[in-house]
Amino acid sequence: MSKFDEMKKIRDELFDFKESPFYEDRVSEGYFPVIGEGSHDAKIMFIGEAPGANEAKTGRPFCGASGKVLDELLSHIGVDRKAVYVTNIVKDRPPNNRDPKPSEIELYAPFLDRQINIIQPNVIATLGRFSMEYVMKRLGLGDQLETISNAHGKVFEVKTDFGAVHIVPLYHPAVAVYNRTQLPSLKKDFEILKKFMK
Ligand code: URA
């Protein structure tokens, strides 16, 4: 199956994901699942937490206030958003933007695992604590987990079935939505990604 077809299969399954505790809300609100967006051959894959209201309304990841910050950070390092792939662990919006529960992460994670295997990125940039914890544990780096305030901007390397992957934990862009003074430190962390774009 082509990458496109495999991704489309994930999309179709998510549209029909009645096992999800968010399914009924999504349908009654007229929301969409947020699958992910960008190049299926991306070298860098960004993984956030879960869609917010803007994302669920449009079906596009990071298209609201946090997305504006993400765009600013990408443009700071001269990377076109179309060249990367952006997604979340949880693909439907948790009510009132609450944090996803461990059971919800577990339920949606197999879709993310499949997306990682389709894209086979060189770099996985995790956005926020939930994504960092899931990805590091999933790729066998659970014993190297630190708090996000220690781990942000570091590079962890791991071997996978499709080759070496660099995991770069980053703060969630929402940090700079709530506190603009954090933007320079987020920009500095993003600069680490530049060397992987060559
Ligand atoms: N926050 C996330 O973690 N993901 C989005 O898509 C939007 C906001």
mmCIF file of N, CA and C in Angstrom, residues 103-167:
data_model
loop_
_atom_site.group_PDB
_atom_site.id
_atom_site.type_symbol
_atom_site.label_atom_id
_atom_site.label_comp_id
_atom_site.label_asym_id
_atom_site.label_seq_id
_atom_site.Cartn_x
_atom_site.Cartn_y
_atom_site.Cartn_z
ATOM 1 N N SER A 103 -5.774 6.725 29.666
ATOM 2 C CA SER A 103 -6.559 5.746 28.889
ATOM 3 C C SER A 103 -6.854 6.284 27.486
ATOM 4 N N GLU A 104 -7.008 7.590 27.363
ATOM 5 C CA GLU A 104 -7.279 8.193 26.047
ATOM 6 C C GLU A 104 -6.020 8.181 25.182
ATOM 7 N N ILE A 105 -4.890 8.439 25.818
ATOM 8 C CA ILE A 105 -3.614 8.368 25.083
ATOM 9 C C ILE A 105 -3.405 6.945 24.581
ATOM 10 N N GLU A 106 -3.659 5.985 25.448
ATOM 11 C CA GLU A 106 -3.479 4.572 25.075
ATOM 12 C C GLU A 106 -4.393 4.176 23.909
ATOM 13 N N LEU A 107 -5.597 4.708 23.924
ATOM 14 C CA LEU A 107 -6.576 4.373 22.885
ATOM 15 C C LEU A 107 -6.160 4.908 21.504
ATOM 16 N N TYR A 108 -5.638 6.127 21.487
ATOM 17 C CA TYR A 108 -5.288 6.760 20.202
ATOM 18 C C TYR A 108 -3.850 6.461 19.743
ATOM 19 N N ALA A 109 -2.991 6.061 20.685
ATOM 20 C CA ALA A 109 -1.564 5.916 20.349
ATOM 21 C C ALA A 109 -1.281 4.976 19.168
ATOM 22 N N PRO A 110 -2.032 3.866 19.007
ATOM 23 C CA PRO A 110 -1.720 2.995 17.860
ATOM 24 C C PRO A 110 -1.824 3.715 16.512
ATOM 25 N N PHE A 111 -2.676 4.724 16.405
ATOM 26 C CA PHE A 111 -2.762 5.486 15.145
ATOM 27 C C PHE A 111 -1.469 6.280 14.944
ATOM 28 N N LEU A 112 -1.004 6.901 16.039
ATOM 29 C CA LEU A 112 0.249 7.657 15.954
ATOM 30 C C LEU A 112 1.417 6.727 15.612
ATOM 31 N N ASP A 113 1.446 5.565 16.243
ATOM 32 C CA ASP A 113 2.539 4.608 15.952
ATOM 33 C C ASP A 113 2.563 4.269 14.464
ATOM 34 N N ARG A 114 1.389 4.058 13.904
ATOM 35 C CA ARG A 114 1.326 3.740 12.465
ATOM 36 C C ARG A 114 1.805 4.925 11.634
ATOM 37 N N GLN A 115 1.431 6.129 12.039
ATOM 38 C CA GLN A 115 1.872 7.317 11.286
ATOM 39 C C GLN A 115 3.397 7.466 11.328
ATOM 40 N N ILE A 116 3.987 7.163 12.487
ATOM 41 C CA ILE A 116 5.454 7.245 12.600
ATOM 42 C C ILE A 116 6.093 6.240 11.639
ATOM 43 N N ASN A 117 5.495 5.050 11.566
ATOM 44 C CA ASN A 117 6.035 4.019 10.661
ATOM 45 C C ASN A 117 5.845 4.346 9.193
ATOM 46 N N ILE A 118 4.809 5.094 8.880
ATOM 47 C CA ILE A 118 4.587 5.507 7.489
ATOM 48 C C ILE A 118 5.615 6.578 7.106
ATOM 49 N N ILE A 119 5.765 7.554 7.971
ATOM 50 C CA ILE A 119 6.622 8.703 7.633
ATOM 51 C C ILE A 119 8.108 8.373 7.816
ATOM 52 N N GLN A 120 8.412 7.557 8.804
ATOM 53 C CA GLN A 120 9.800 7.179 9.083
ATOM 54 C C GLN A 120 10.700 8.415 9.181
ATOM 55 N N PRO A 121 10.383 9.308 10.117
ATOM 56 C CA PRO A 121 11.155 10.560 10.195
ATOM 57 C C PRO A 121 12.556 10.340 10.779
ATOM 58 N N ASN A 122 13.464 11.268 10.475
ATOM 59 C CA ASN A 122 14.777 11.265 11.151
ATOM 60 C C ASN A 122 14.654 11.850 12.534
ATOM 61 N N VAL A 123 13.701 12.772 12.667
ATOM 62 C CA VAL A 123 13.552 13.505 13.921
ATOM 63 C C VAL A 123 12.087 13.511 14.339
ATOM 64 N N ILE A 124 11.865 13.205 15.608
ATOM 65 C CA ILE A 124 10.526 13.404 16.169
ATOM 66 C C ILE A 124 10.648 14.522 17.191
ATOM 67 N N ALA A 125 10.001 15.642 16.901
ATOM 68 C CA ALA A 125 9.999 16.770 17.825
ATOM 69 C C ALA A 125 8.690 16.710 18.597
ATOM 70 N N THR A 126 8.800 16.436 19.888
ATOM 71 C CA THR A 126 7.588 16.330 20.697
ATOM 72 C C THR A 126 7.245 17.709 21.250
ATOM 73 N N LEU A 127 5.971 18.044 21.215
ATOM 74 C CA LEU A 127 5.529 19.356 21.684
ATOM 75 C C LEU A 127 4.751 19.156 22.993
ATOM 76 N N GLY A 128 5.417 19.426 24.097
ATOM 77 C CA GLY A 128 4.772 19.289 25.407
ATOM 78 C C GLY A 128 5.084 17.970 26.086
ATOM 79 N N ARG A 129 4.696 17.947 27.346
ATOM 80 C CA ARG A 129 5.059 16.835 28.239
ATOM 81 C C ARG A 129 4.432 15.504 27.840
ATOM 82 N N PHE A 130 3.154 15.528 27.471
ATOM 83 C CA PHE A 130 2.463 14.268 27.186
ATOM 84 C C PHE A 130 3.095 13.552 26.001
ATOM 85 N N SER A 131 3.382 14.342 24.974
ATOM 86 C CA SER A 131 3.966 13.791 23.768
ATOM 87 C C SER A 131 5.382 13.274 24.044
ATOM 88 N N MET A 132 6.163 14.053 24.791
ATOM 89 C CA MET A 132 7.522 13.615 25.146
ATOM 90 C C MET A 132 7.468 12.282 25.890
ATOM 91 N N GLU A 133 6.600 12.199 26.877
ATOM 92 C CA GLU A 133 6.545 10.976 27.697
ATOM 93 C C GLU A 133 6.113 9.786 26.852
ATOM 94 N N TYR A 134 5.101 9.984 26.015
ATOM 95 C CA TYR A 134 4.622 8.856 25.212
ATOM 96 C C TYR A 134 5.717 8.388 24.248
ATOM 97 N N VAL A 135 6.278 9.322 23.497
ATOM 98 C CA VAL A 135 7.227 8.941 22.442
ATOM 99 C C VAL A 135 8.498 8.322 23.049
ATOM 100 N N MET A 136 9.002 8.913 24.114
ATOM 101 C CA MET A 136 10.239 8.357 24.689
ATOM 102 C C MET A 136 10.002 6.957 25.236
ATOM 103 N N LYS A 137 8.889 6.762 25.896
ATOM 104 C CA LYS A 137 8.602 5.405 26.415
ATOM 105 C C LYS A 137 8.395 4.427 25.256
ATOM 106 N N ARG A 138 7.648 4.855 24.263
ATOM 107 C CA ARG A 138 7.305 3.977 23.134
ATOM 108 C C ARG A 138 8.554 3.531 22.368
ATOM 109 N N LEU A 139 9.536 4.448 22.279
ATOM 110 C CA LEU A 139 10.746 4.114 21.534
ATOM 111 C C LEU A 139 11.863 3.596 22.453
ATOM 112 N N GLY A 140 11.473 3.184 23.649
ATOM 113 C CA GLY A 140 12.416 2.486 24.532
ATOM 114 C C GLY A 140 13.358 3.384 25.312
ATOM 115 N N LEU A 141 12.993 4.668 25.452
ATOM 116 C CA LEU A 141 13.859 5.588 26.208
ATOM 117 C C LEU A 141 13.229 6.002 27.535
ATOM 118 N N GLY A 142 12.320 5.179 28.013
ATOM 119 C CA GLY A 142 11.630 5.502 29.274
ATOM 120 C C GLY A 142 12.591 5.754 30.421
ATOM 121 N N ASP A 143 13.735 5.023 30.409
ATOM 122 C CA ASP A 143 14.676 5.187 31.534
ATOM 123 C C ASP A 143 15.454 6.505 31.444
ATOM 124 N N GLN A 144 15.369 7.181 30.300
ATOM 125 C CA GLN A 144 16.062 8.479 30.177
ATOM 126 C C GLN A 144 15.113 9.658 30.338
ATOM 127 N N LEU A 145 13.865 9.361 30.679
ATOM 128 C CA LEU A 145 12.874 10.448 30.820
ATOM 129 C C LEU A 145 13.266 11.411 31.939
ATOM 130 N N GLU A 146 13.110 12.687 31.631
ATOM 131 C CA GLU A 146 13.352 13.731 32.637
ATOM 132 C C GLU A 146 12.130 14.637 32.621
ATOM 133 N N THR A 147 12.088 15.607 33.496
ATOM 134 C CA THR A 147 11.004 16.590 33.407
ATOM 135 C C THR A 147 11.208 17.390 32.128
ATOM 136 N N ILE A 148 10.133 17.955 31.604
ATOM 137 C CA ILE A 148 10.279 18.723 30.360
ATOM 138 C C ILE A 148 11.174 19.939 30.567
ATOM 139 N N SER A 149 11.196 20.483 31.786
ATOM 140 C CA SER A 149 12.060 21.659 32.004
ATOM 141 C C SER A 149 13.540 21.275 31.936
ATOM 142 N N ASN A 150 13.866 20.001 32.162
ATOM 143 C CA ASN A 150 15.255 19.550 31.963
ATOM 144 C C ASN A 150 15.506 19.044 30.546
ATOM 145 N N ALA A 151 14.503 18.401 29.964
ATOM 146 C CA ALA A 151 14.733 17.691 28.691
ATOM 147 C C ALA A 151 14.599 18.586 27.465
ATOM 148 N N HIS A 152 13.894 19.721 27.591
ATOM 149 C CA HIS A 152 13.605 20.510 26.388
ATOM 150 C C HIS A 152 14.882 20.949 25.678
ATOM 151 N N GLY A 153 14.865 20.773 24.367
ATOM 152 C CA GLY A 153 16.019 21.211 23.566
ATOM 153 C C GLY A 153 17.156 20.216 23.512
ATOM 154 N N LYS A 154 17.018 19.070 24.210
ATOM 155 C CA LYS A 154 18.063 18.039 24.118
ATOM 156 C C LYS A 154 17.754 17.107 22.948
ATOM 157 N N VAL A 155 18.741 16.322 22.530
ATOM 158 C CA VAL A 155 18.526 15.357 21.443
ATOM 159 C C VAL A 155 18.790 13.953 21.987
ATOM 160 N N PHE A 156 17.826 13.076 21.851
ATOM 161 C CA PHE A 156 17.976 11.674 22.263
ATOM 162 C C PHE A 156 17.953 10.827 20.996
ATOM 163 N N GLU A 157 18.916 9.913 20.876
ATOM 164 C CA GLU A 157 18.943 9.095 19.665
ATOM 165 C C GLU A 157 18.542 7.666 19.973
ATOM 166 N N VAL A 158 17.777 7.080 19.076
ATOM 167 C CA VAL A 158 17.336 5.704 19.290
ATOM 168 C C VAL A 158 17.298 4.967 17.947
ATOM 169 N N LYS A 159 17.584 3.671 17.994
ATOM 170 C CA LYS A 159 17.487 2.866 16.756
ATOM 171 C C LYS A 159 16.068 2.309 16.659
ATOM 172 N N THR A 160 15.508 2.374 15.468
ATOM 173 C CA THR A 160 14.185 1.791 15.260
ATOM 174 C C THR A 160 14.280 0.818 14.083
ATOM 175 N N ASP A 161 13.183 0.156 13.778
ATOM 176 C CA ASP A 161 13.170 -0.785 12.641
ATOM 177 C C ASP A 161 13.497 -0.088 11.328
ATOM 178 N N PHE A 162 13.209 1.222 11.234
ATOM 179 C CA PHE A 162 13.458 1.924 9.971
ATOM 180 C C PHE A 162 14.685 2.831 10.043
ATOM 181 N N GLY A 163 15.490 2.699 11.089
ATOM 182 C CA GLY A 163 16.730 3.484 11.169
ATOM 183 C C GLY A 163 16.807 4.329 12.434
ATOM 184 N N ALA A 164 17.855 5.161 12.493
ATOM 185 C CA ALA A 164 18.057 5.990 13.688
ATOM 186 C C ALA A 164 17.044 7.130 13.717
ATOM 187 N N VAL A 165 16.501 7.377 14.886
ATOM 188 C CA VAL A 165 15.575 8.500 15.057
ATOM 189 C C VAL A 165 16.098 9.374 16.192
ATOM 190 N N HIS A 166 16.053 10.688 15.959
ATOM 191 C CA HIS A 166 16.432 11.641 16.996
ATOM 192 C C HIS A 166 15.159 12.207 17.605
ATOM 193 N N ILE A 167 15.063 12.089 18.903
ATOM 194 C CA ILE A 167 13.885 12.646 19.576
ATOM 195 C C ILE A 167 14.301 13.971 20.227
#
